[in-house]
Amino acid sequence: MPGSNNTDLTRLRIALTVFFALDGFIFAGWVVRIPAIKEQTGASASALGLALLGVSAGAVITMMLTGRLCRRYGSHAVTVICGILLSLSVALPPLTHSVVALGAVLLVFGAAYGGINVAFNSAAVDLVAALRRPVMPSFHAAFSLGGMLGAGLGGMVAGQLSPTRHLLGLTFVGLVVTAVAGRSLLRQQPPKPPVPAAGAGTGQDGPHRLDGRRRGLVAVFGLIALCTAYGEGAMADWGALHLEQDLGASAGAAALGYSCFALAMTVGRLMGTTLLERLGRTRTVIAGGTTAALGMLAGSLAPSLWLALIGFAVTGLGLANLFPVAVERAGMLAGPSGVATASTLGYGGMLLGPPAIGFMADWFSLPTALTSVAVLAAIAALVGLVTRRATTG
């Protein structure tokens, strides 16, 4: 029986890893075509920022609902359904020719994106508890690896395929992968959580039985997630445009910026379990936020493409494990509701990021606007420092 249980957990881990990677692959494929979509719609920087708001708005709107759906139908089933919706909706942006239409279809894309993130993170939290090891960063490493591959492929085909053909190809890939990995995921039952200590809040209790201190901690983890997601969203939505517009990079070289960022996040997250076991979660958050702040200052203000790429990579290393730690800890405290709360606050950062950076870019410049990423990364480090006693380990 123990051997069979370990095999089931391994299969479940593989299936979840595939979904994390697919999510990153599809999202990055959309990201690298943003400059082309901007030109197609004739949008200004601020108008594009408002349209991009649709992704984050759709995500935030559906996240709390997804938490409830996970409790009712199970996180595995919800993951598969959202995977199908995500794959279908990524083909919609190239079909638009106005900012309003683009914002509307991005709302649908964001809803699917937000839903799958809550669902597979909830499933991953259950698996982490069953494995009794801090392996959450490995799942997010798969997301980053998928993002790196999606951005790299997008850069290669940017001059050969239209956005319509490229993103339709992502739809096909997404549906095939979802069919294969989803079949495996639906065969696996979520692992039973360990028996909690007396008086401890658990994922099964839900947020209604959490005391004030634990509610506060969930909010703290959500704030850290917010600062991190703001940075990830900025890199996704504005990184390529910064390299192309401000530093004169070609479309392919501009796509390389997000690839460097995603590669660095992948490396950081692959080392995440070891880092967490050696430093603990609090020191990992402090070190990561500080590193990301320094990296983004370099990436946004660098006078050359290569220095900017190095800054993007350092930023990726710094941000790598902040979101996984925040979501895992919130999920351990409040189950799918905790994941949904932290994710909602986190993607609130993405909700604020696109329009904020767009307006700041119009008022000042895009490089100046991107320094706000460094500011929020520093805030995440400060929050980790101030709350180190409450978040020990």
Short mmCIF file of C-alpha atoms in Angstrom, two decimals:
data_model
loop_
_atom_site.label_atom_id
_atom_site.label_comp_id
_atom_site.label_asym_id
_atom_site.label_seq_id
_atom_site.Cartn_x
_atom_site.Cartn_y
_atom_site.Cartn_z
CA MET A 1 0.00 0.00 0.00
CA PRO A 2 2.71 2.58 0.81
CA GLY A 3 4.36 1.87 -2.55
CA SER A 4 1.05 2.23 -4.39
CA ASN A 5 0.36 5.49 -2.59
CA ASN A 6 3.77 6.85 -3.57
CA THR A 7 3.11 5.90 -7.20
CA ASP A 8 -0.23 7.72 -7.13
CA LEU A 9 1.40 10.81 -5.67
CA THR A 10 4.09 10.70 -8.35
CA ARG A 11 1.52 10.44 -11.14
CA LEU A 12 -0.45 13.27 -9.62
CA ARG A 13 2.68 15.42 -9.37
CA ILE A 14 3.50 14.78 -13.03
CA ALA A 15 -0.02 15.63 -14.21
CA LEU A 16 -0.09 18.86 -12.19
CA THR A 17 3.38 19.80 -13.43
CA VAL A 18 2.17 19.44 -17.02
CA PHE A 19 -0.76 21.79 -16.37
CA PHE A 20 1.50 24.39 -14.75
CA ALA A 21 3.82 24.21 -17.77
CA LEU A 22 0.91 24.47 -20.23
CA ASP A 23 -0.42 27.54 -18.43
CA GLY A 24 2.95 29.29 -18.72
CA PHE A 25 3.36 28.22 -22.36
CA ILE A 26 0.00 29.58 -23.46
CA PHE A 27 0.30 32.80 -21.47
CA ALA A 28 3.78 33.57 -22.81
CA GLY A 29 2.65 32.82 -26.35
CA TRP A 30 0.05 35.57 -25.97
CA VAL A 31 2.49 37.95 -24.28
CA VAL A 32 5.06 38.02 -27.08
CA ARG A 33 2.37 38.98 -29.60
CA ILE A 34 1.24 42.04 -27.61
CA PRO A 35 3.29 44.49 -29.74
CA ALA A 36 1.67 43.12 -32.91
CA ILE A 37 -1.81 43.28 -31.38
CA LYS A 38 -1.09 46.86 -30.25
CA GLU A 39 -0.25 47.83 -33.83
CA GLN A 40 -3.25 45.96 -35.18
CA THR A 41 -5.67 47.81 -32.89
CA GLY A 42 -3.89 51.17 -33.15
CA ALA A 43 -3.90 51.52 -29.36
CA SER A 44 -1.87 54.07 -27.43
CA ALA A 45 0.16 52.93 -24.42
CA SER A 46 -2.56 53.96 -21.96
CA ALA A 47 -5.36 52.45 -24.09
CA LEU A 48 -3.42 49.20 -24.37
CA GLY A 49 -2.98 49.24 -20.61
CA LEU A 50 -6.74 49.47 -20.15
CA ALA A 51 -7.31 46.63 -22.61
CA LEU A 52 -4.72 44.48 -20.83
CA LEU A 53 -6.69 45.19 -17.67
CA GLY A 54 -9.16 42.64 -19.03
CA VAL A 55 -6.79 39.75 -18.32
CA SER A 56 -6.34 40.66 -14.67
CA ALA A 57 -9.96 41.73 -14.21
CA GLY A 58 -11.22 38.43 -15.57
CA ALA A 59 -8.81 36.55 -13.35
CA VAL A 60 -9.73 38.42 -10.17
CA ILE A 61 -13.47 38.14 -10.83
CA THR A 62 -13.36 34.36 -11.16
CA MET A 63 -10.78 33.47 -8.52
CA MET A 64 -13.02 33.51 -5.46
CA LEU A 65 -15.72 31.68 -7.42
CA THR A 66 -13.15 29.06 -8.42
CA GLY A 67 -12.26 28.47 -4.78
CA ARG A 68 -15.89 27.56 -4.10
CA LEU A 69 -16.07 25.39 -7.22
CA CYS A 70 -12.95 23.51 -6.10
CA ARG A 71 -14.53 22.76 -2.72
CA ARG A 72 -17.71 21.53 -4.39
CA TYR A 73 -16.47 19.65 -7.47
CA GLY A 74 -12.81 19.08 -6.66
CA SER A 75 -9.73 20.96 -7.82
CA HIS A 76 -8.81 18.28 -10.39
CA ALA A 77 -12.03 18.58 -12.40
CA VAL A 78 -11.95 22.38 -12.28
CA THR A 79 -8.33 22.36 -13.49
CA VAL A 80 -9.26 20.34 -16.59
CA ILE A 81 -12.29 22.49 -17.45
CA CYS A 82 -10.29 25.70 -17.09
CA GLY A 83 -7.50 24.20 -19.19
CA ILE A 84 -9.97 23.73 -22.06
CA LEU A 85 -11.31 27.28 -21.70
CA LEU A 86 -7.80 28.75 -21.56
CA SER A 87 -6.76 26.91 -24.72
CA LEU A 88 -9.81 28.10 -26.63
CA SER A 89 -9.74 31.73 -25.47
CA VAL A 90 -6.08 32.41 -26.38
CA ALA A 91 -7.07 32.35 -30.06
CA LEU A 92 -9.46 35.31 -29.65
CA PRO A 93 -7.19 38.43 -29.33
CA PRO A 94 -5.90 38.39 -32.95
CA LEU A 95 -9.49 38.45 -34.18
CA THR A 96 -10.08 41.93 -32.70
CA HIS A 97 -9.47 45.29 -34.38
CA SER A 98 -10.39 47.75 -31.61
CA VAL A 99 -9.31 48.37 -28.04
CA VAL A 100 -12.84 47.69 -26.73
CA ALA A 101 -13.06 44.32 -28.48
CA LEU A 102 -9.57 43.40 -27.32
CA GLY A 103 -10.46 44.21 -23.73
CA ALA A 104 -13.62 42.08 -23.97
CA VAL A 105 -11.88 38.95 -25.25
CA LEU A 106 -9.03 39.41 -22.75
CA LEU A 107 -11.67 39.39 -20.02
CA VAL A 108 -12.62 35.86 -21.15
CA PHE A 109 -8.97 34.81 -21.42
CA GLY A 110 -8.28 36.23 -17.96
CA ALA A 111 -11.24 34.39 -16.45
CA ALA A 112 -9.88 31.06 -17.70
CA TYR A 113 -6.35 31.98 -16.63
CA GLY A 114 -7.44 32.94 -13.12
CA GLY A 115 -9.59 29.87 -12.74
CA ILE A 116 -6.90 27.38 -13.67
CA ASN A 117 -4.39 29.10 -11.39
CA VAL A 118 -6.59 28.72 -8.32
CA ALA A 119 -7.55 25.16 -9.25
CA PHE A 120 -4.11 23.68 -9.84
CA ASN A 121 -2.53 25.64 -6.98
CA SER A 122 -5.20 24.21 -4.66
CA ALA A 123 -4.41 20.71 -5.92
CA ALA A 124 -0.69 21.38 -5.46
CA VAL A 125 -1.18 22.56 -1.87
CA ASP A 126 -2.89 19.25 -1.04
CA LEU A 127 -0.04 17.35 -2.65
CA VAL A 128 2.63 19.37 -0.81
CA ALA A 129 0.91 18.54 2.48
CA ALA A 130 0.86 14.83 1.59
CA LEU A 131 4.52 14.81 0.54
CA ARG A 132 5.56 16.83 3.62
CA ARG A 133 8.24 18.67 1.61
CA PRO A 134 8.23 22.29 0.34
CA VAL A 135 8.00 21.30 -3.33
CA MET A 136 5.61 24.09 -4.34
CA PRO A 137 8.36 25.99 -6.20
CA SER A 138 8.86 23.02 -8.53
CA PHE A 139 5.33 23.43 -9.89
CA HIS A 140 5.90 27.13 -10.48
CA ALA A 141 9.22 26.25 -12.09
CA ALA A 142 7.21 24.27 -14.64
CA PHE A 143 5.07 27.36 -15.24
CA SER A 144 8.20 29.44 -15.80
CA LEU A 145 9.73 26.80 -18.06
CA GLY A 146 6.54 26.74 -20.09
CA GLY A 147 6.70 30.52 -20.26
CA MET A 148 10.29 30.43 -21.43
CA LEU A 149 9.47 27.92 -24.17
CA GLY A 150 6.34 29.80 -25.19
CA ALA A 151 8.21 33.10 -25.42
CA GLY A 152 11.14 31.52 -27.23
CA LEU A 153 8.88 29.85 -29.78
CA GLY A 154 6.92 33.07 -30.15
CA GLY A 155 10.10 34.99 -30.85
CA MET A 156 11.12 32.53 -33.54
CA VAL A 157 7.77 32.60 -35.35
CA ALA A 158 7.04 36.31 -34.84
CA GLY A 159 8.38 37.20 -38.28
CA GLN A 160 6.93 34.16 -40.03
CA LEU A 161 3.44 33.54 -38.67
CA SER A 162 0.65 36.02 -38.13
CA PRO A 163 -0.66 36.38 -34.56
CA THR A 164 -3.84 34.61 -35.71
CA ARG A 165 -2.03 31.48 -36.92
CA HIS A 166 0.39 31.47 -34.00
CA LEU A 167 -2.25 31.69 -31.27
CA LEU A 168 -4.54 29.23 -33.06
CA GLY A 169 -1.62 26.81 -32.94
CA LEU A 170 -1.46 27.35 -29.19
CA THR A 171 -5.13 26.43 -28.98
CA PHE A 172 -4.46 23.13 -30.72
CA VAL A 173 -1.47 22.33 -28.49
CA GLY A 174 -3.43 23.30 -25.38
CA LEU A 175 -6.40 21.08 -26.18
CA VAL A 176 -4.20 18.06 -26.93
CA VAL A 177 -2.13 18.45 -23.75
CA THR A 178 -5.25 19.02 -21.65
CA ALA A 179 -6.84 15.87 -23.05
CA VAL A 180 -3.78 13.75 -22.20
CA ALA A 181 -2.82 15.26 -18.82
CA GLY A 182 -6.45 15.81 -17.83
CA ARG A 183 -7.25 12.15 -18.24
CA SER A 184 -4.43 11.26 -15.85
CA LEU A 185 -5.40 14.00 -13.38
CA LEU A 186 -9.06 12.96 -13.24
CA ARG A 187 -8.05 9.38 -12.40
CA GLN A 188 -6.20 10.55 -9.27
CA GLN A 189 -8.02 11.31 -6.05
CA PRO A 190 -6.79 14.37 -4.11
CA PRO A 191 -4.53 13.15 -1.26
CA LYS A 192 -6.01 13.37 2.20
CA PRO A 193 -4.53 16.21 4.28
CA PRO A 194 -2.59 15.34 7.44
CA VAL A 195 -4.54 15.39 10.69
CA PRO A 196 -4.24 18.95 12.08
CA ALA A 197 -3.14 19.77 15.58
CA ALA A 198 -5.84 20.82 18.00
CA GLY A 199 -7.04 24.31 17.30
CA ALA A 200 -5.13 24.72 14.07
CA GLY A 201 -6.83 26.17 11.02
CA THR A 202 -6.70 23.84 8.06
CA GLY A 203 -7.71 23.83 4.49
CA GLN A 204 -10.75 21.72 5.29
CA ASP A 205 -11.98 24.07 7.95
CA GLY A 206 -12.11 26.90 5.50
CA PRO A 207 -11.69 30.55 6.28
CA HIS A 208 -14.76 30.82 8.52
CA ARG A 209 -13.02 28.94 11.34
CA LEU A 210 -9.79 30.88 11.13
CA ASP A 211 -8.98 33.15 14.06
CA GLY A 212 -7.99 36.76 13.57
CA ARG A 213 -4.28 36.05 13.56
CA ARG A 214 -4.56 33.44 10.82
CA ARG A 215 -6.81 35.68 8.76
CA GLY A 216 -4.18 38.36 9.09
CA LEU A 217 -1.47 35.98 7.92
CA VAL A 218 -3.50 35.04 4.84
CA ALA A 219 -3.74 38.76 4.06
CA VAL A 220 0.02 39.14 4.56
CA PHE A 221 0.72 36.31 2.13
CA GLY A 222 -1.73 37.92 -0.27
CA LEU A 223 0.15 41.22 -0.05
CA ILE A 224 3.42 39.46 -0.88
CA ALA A 225 1.68 37.76 -3.81
CA LEU A 226 0.35 41.15 -4.96
CA CYS A 227 3.82 42.70 -5.05
CA THR A 228 5.17 39.68 -6.92
CA ALA A 229 2.36 39.39 -9.46
CA TYR A 230 2.66 43.10 -10.23
CA GLY A 231 6.25 42.47 -11.27
CA GLU A 232 5.45 39.34 -13.28
CA GLY A 233 2.59 41.10 -15.03
CA ALA A 234 4.75 44.11 -15.84
CA MET A 235 7.43 41.92 -17.36
CA ALA A 236 4.85 40.02 -19.38
CA ASP A 237 2.86 42.99 -20.63
CA TRP A 238 5.50 45.70 -20.97
CA GLY A 239 8.94 44.04 -21.03
CA ALA A 240 8.99 43.28 -24.76
CA LEU A 241 7.56 46.68 -25.63
CA HIS A 242 10.25 48.41 -23.51
CA LEU A 243 13.06 46.58 -25.31
CA GLU A 244 11.54 47.22 -28.74
CA GLN A 245 10.42 50.80 -28.23
CA ASP A 246 13.07 52.25 -25.91
CA LEU A 247 16.17 50.22 -26.79
CA GLY A 248 15.53 49.61 -30.48
CA ALA A 249 15.39 45.80 -30.27
CA SER A 250 13.84 43.74 -33.06
CA ALA A 251 10.63 41.79 -32.41
CA GLY A 252 12.62 38.59 -31.91
CA ALA A 253 15.13 40.24 -29.56
CA ALA A 254 12.31 41.88 -27.61
CA ALA A 255 10.70 38.47 -27.07
CA LEU A 256 14.08 37.31 -25.73
CA GLY A 257 13.58 39.65 -22.77
CA TYR A 258 10.68 37.67 -21.38
CA SER A 259 12.53 34.44 -22.18
CA CYS A 260 15.47 35.58 -20.02
CA PHE A 261 13.09 36.53 -17.24
CA ALA A 262 11.23 33.21 -17.47
CA LEU A 263 14.48 31.20 -17.62
CA ALA A 264 15.79 32.91 -14.50
CA MET A 265 12.51 32.24 -12.69
CA THR A 266 12.71 28.61 -13.78
CA VAL A 267 16.23 28.25 -12.38
CA GLY A 268 15.26 30.01 -9.15
CA ARG A 269 12.22 27.83 -8.67
CA LEU A 270 14.07 24.62 -9.47
CA MET A 271 16.36 25.55 -6.60
CA GLY A 272 13.39 26.67 -4.52
CA THR A 273 12.86 23.51 -2.48
CA THR A 274 16.53 23.39 -1.44
CA LEU A 275 16.50 27.12 -0.73
CA LEU A 276 13.40 26.87 1.45
CA GLU A 277 14.78 23.90 3.37
CA ARG A 278 18.01 25.78 4.11
CA LEU A 279 16.83 29.37 4.62
CA GLY A 280 13.21 28.98 5.58
CA ARG A 281 10.32 30.84 4.00
CA THR A 282 10.85 34.20 5.70
CA ARG A 283 14.48 34.69 4.74
CA THR A 284 13.72 33.45 1.25
CA VAL A 285 11.09 36.17 0.85
CA ILE A 286 13.39 38.90 2.18
CA ALA A 287 16.33 37.89 -0.03
CA GLY A 288 14.11 37.43 -3.08
CA GLY A 289 12.37 40.79 -2.78
CA THR A 290 15.68 42.62 -2.34
CA THR A 291 17.26 40.87 -5.33
CA ALA A 292 14.25 41.59 -7.55
CA ALA A 293 14.26 45.28 -6.60
CA LEU A 294 17.91 45.68 -7.58
CA GLY A 295 17.48 43.68 -10.77
CA MET A 296 14.49 45.68 -11.96
CA LEU A 297 16.22 48.99 -11.36
CA ALA A 298 18.94 47.77 -13.70
CA GLY A 299 16.51 46.27 -16.21
CA SER A 300 14.32 49.35 -16.52
CA LEU A 301 17.07 52.00 -16.55
CA ALA A 302 19.83 50.20 -18.48
CA PRO A 303 21.03 52.07 -21.59
CA SER A 304 21.67 48.91 -23.64
CA LEU A 305 19.78 45.77 -24.58
CA TRP A 306 22.21 43.34 -22.96
CA LEU A 307 22.29 45.17 -19.64
CA ALA A 308 18.50 45.25 -19.65
CA LEU A 309 18.37 41.51 -20.33
CA ILE A 310 20.71 40.88 -17.38
CA GLY A 311 18.49 43.06 -15.18
CA PHE A 312 15.41 41.12 -16.30
CA ALA A 313 17.16 37.85 -15.42
CA VAL A 314 18.14 39.06 -11.95
CA THR A 315 14.56 40.22 -11.41
CA GLY A 316 13.33 36.76 -12.33
CA LEU A 317 15.68 35.12 -9.84
CA GLY A 318 14.47 37.43 -7.10
CA LEU A 319 10.76 37.02 -7.74
CA ALA A 320 11.02 33.26 -8.38
CA ASN A 321 9.88 31.86 -5.04
CA LEU A 322 7.81 34.70 -3.57
CA PHE A 323 4.48 33.79 -5.15
CA PRO A 324 4.82 30.01 -4.55
CA VAL A 325 5.59 30.61 -0.86
CA ALA A 326 2.69 33.03 -0.46
CA VAL A 327 0.14 30.74 -2.12
CA GLU A 328 1.34 27.62 -0.32
CA ARG A 329 1.18 29.20 3.13
CA ALA A 330 -2.25 30.71 2.47
CA GLY A 331 -3.49 27.35 1.18
CA MET A 332 -2.17 25.52 4.23
CA LEU A 333 -4.13 27.92 6.42
CA ALA A 334 -7.41 28.00 4.51
CA GLY A 335 -7.41 25.44 1.68
CA PRO A 336 -8.88 26.53 -1.69
CA SER A 337 -10.30 29.64 -0.02
CA GLY A 338 -6.81 30.63 1.14
CA VAL A 339 -5.37 29.99 -2.31
CA ALA A 340 -8.19 32.03 -3.84
CA THR A 341 -7.69 34.90 -1.37
CA ALA A 342 -3.93 35.09 -1.88
CA SER A 343 -4.32 34.68 -5.64
CA THR A 344 -7.01 37.35 -5.80
CA LEU A 345 -4.82 39.81 -3.92
CA GLY A 346 -1.88 38.72 -6.02
CA TYR A 347 -3.61 39.24 -9.32
CA GLY A 348 -4.93 42.47 -7.91
CA GLY A 349 -1.34 43.51 -8.49
CA MET A 350 -1.68 42.47 -12.12
CA LEU A 351 -5.03 44.30 -12.18
CA LEU A 352 -3.34 47.53 -11.09
CA GLY A 353 -0.13 46.97 -13.03
CA PRO A 354 -1.08 47.24 -16.74
CA PRO A 355 -3.07 50.50 -16.55
CA ALA A 356 -0.76 52.02 -13.92
CA ILE A 357 2.35 51.40 -15.99
CA GLY A 358 0.55 52.51 -19.15
CA PHE A 359 -0.49 55.85 -17.63
CA MET A 360 2.94 56.38 -16.04
CA ALA A 361 4.51 55.64 -19.42
CA ASP A 362 2.37 58.36 -21.01
CA TRP A 363 3.07 60.82 -18.21
CA PHE A 364 6.79 60.14 -17.83
CA SER A 365 8.37 57.27 -19.78
CA LEU A 366 8.08 53.50 -19.91
CA PRO A 367 11.50 52.95 -18.24
CA THR A 368 10.45 55.21 -15.35
CA ALA A 369 7.12 53.41 -15.07
CA LEU A 370 8.87 50.03 -14.84
CA THR A 371 10.82 51.16 -11.76
CA SER A 372 7.54 50.72 -9.86
CA VAL A 373 8.24 46.97 -10.07
CA ALA A 374 11.40 47.53 -8.03
CA VAL A 375 9.44 49.53 -5.46
CA LEU A 376 6.88 46.77 -4.90
CA ALA A 377 9.55 44.07 -4.76
CA ALA A 378 11.24 46.07 -2.00
CA ILE A 379 7.88 46.31 -0.20
CA ALA A 380 7.54 42.50 -0.36
CA ALA A 381 10.97 42.15 1.25
CA LEU A 382 10.01 44.69 3.92
CA VAL A 383 6.75 42.86 4.67
CA GLY A 384 8.71 39.63 5.07
CA LEU A 385 11.13 41.35 7.42
CA VAL A 386 8.47 43.02 9.56
CA THR A 387 6.37 39.87 9.89
CA ARG A 388 9.27 37.41 10.36
CA ARG A 389 8.13 36.40 13.85
CA ALA A 390 4.59 35.63 12.73
CA THR A 391 5.75 33.72 9.67
CA THR A 392 8.59 31.67 11.10
CA GLY A 393 9.86 28.76 9.00
#
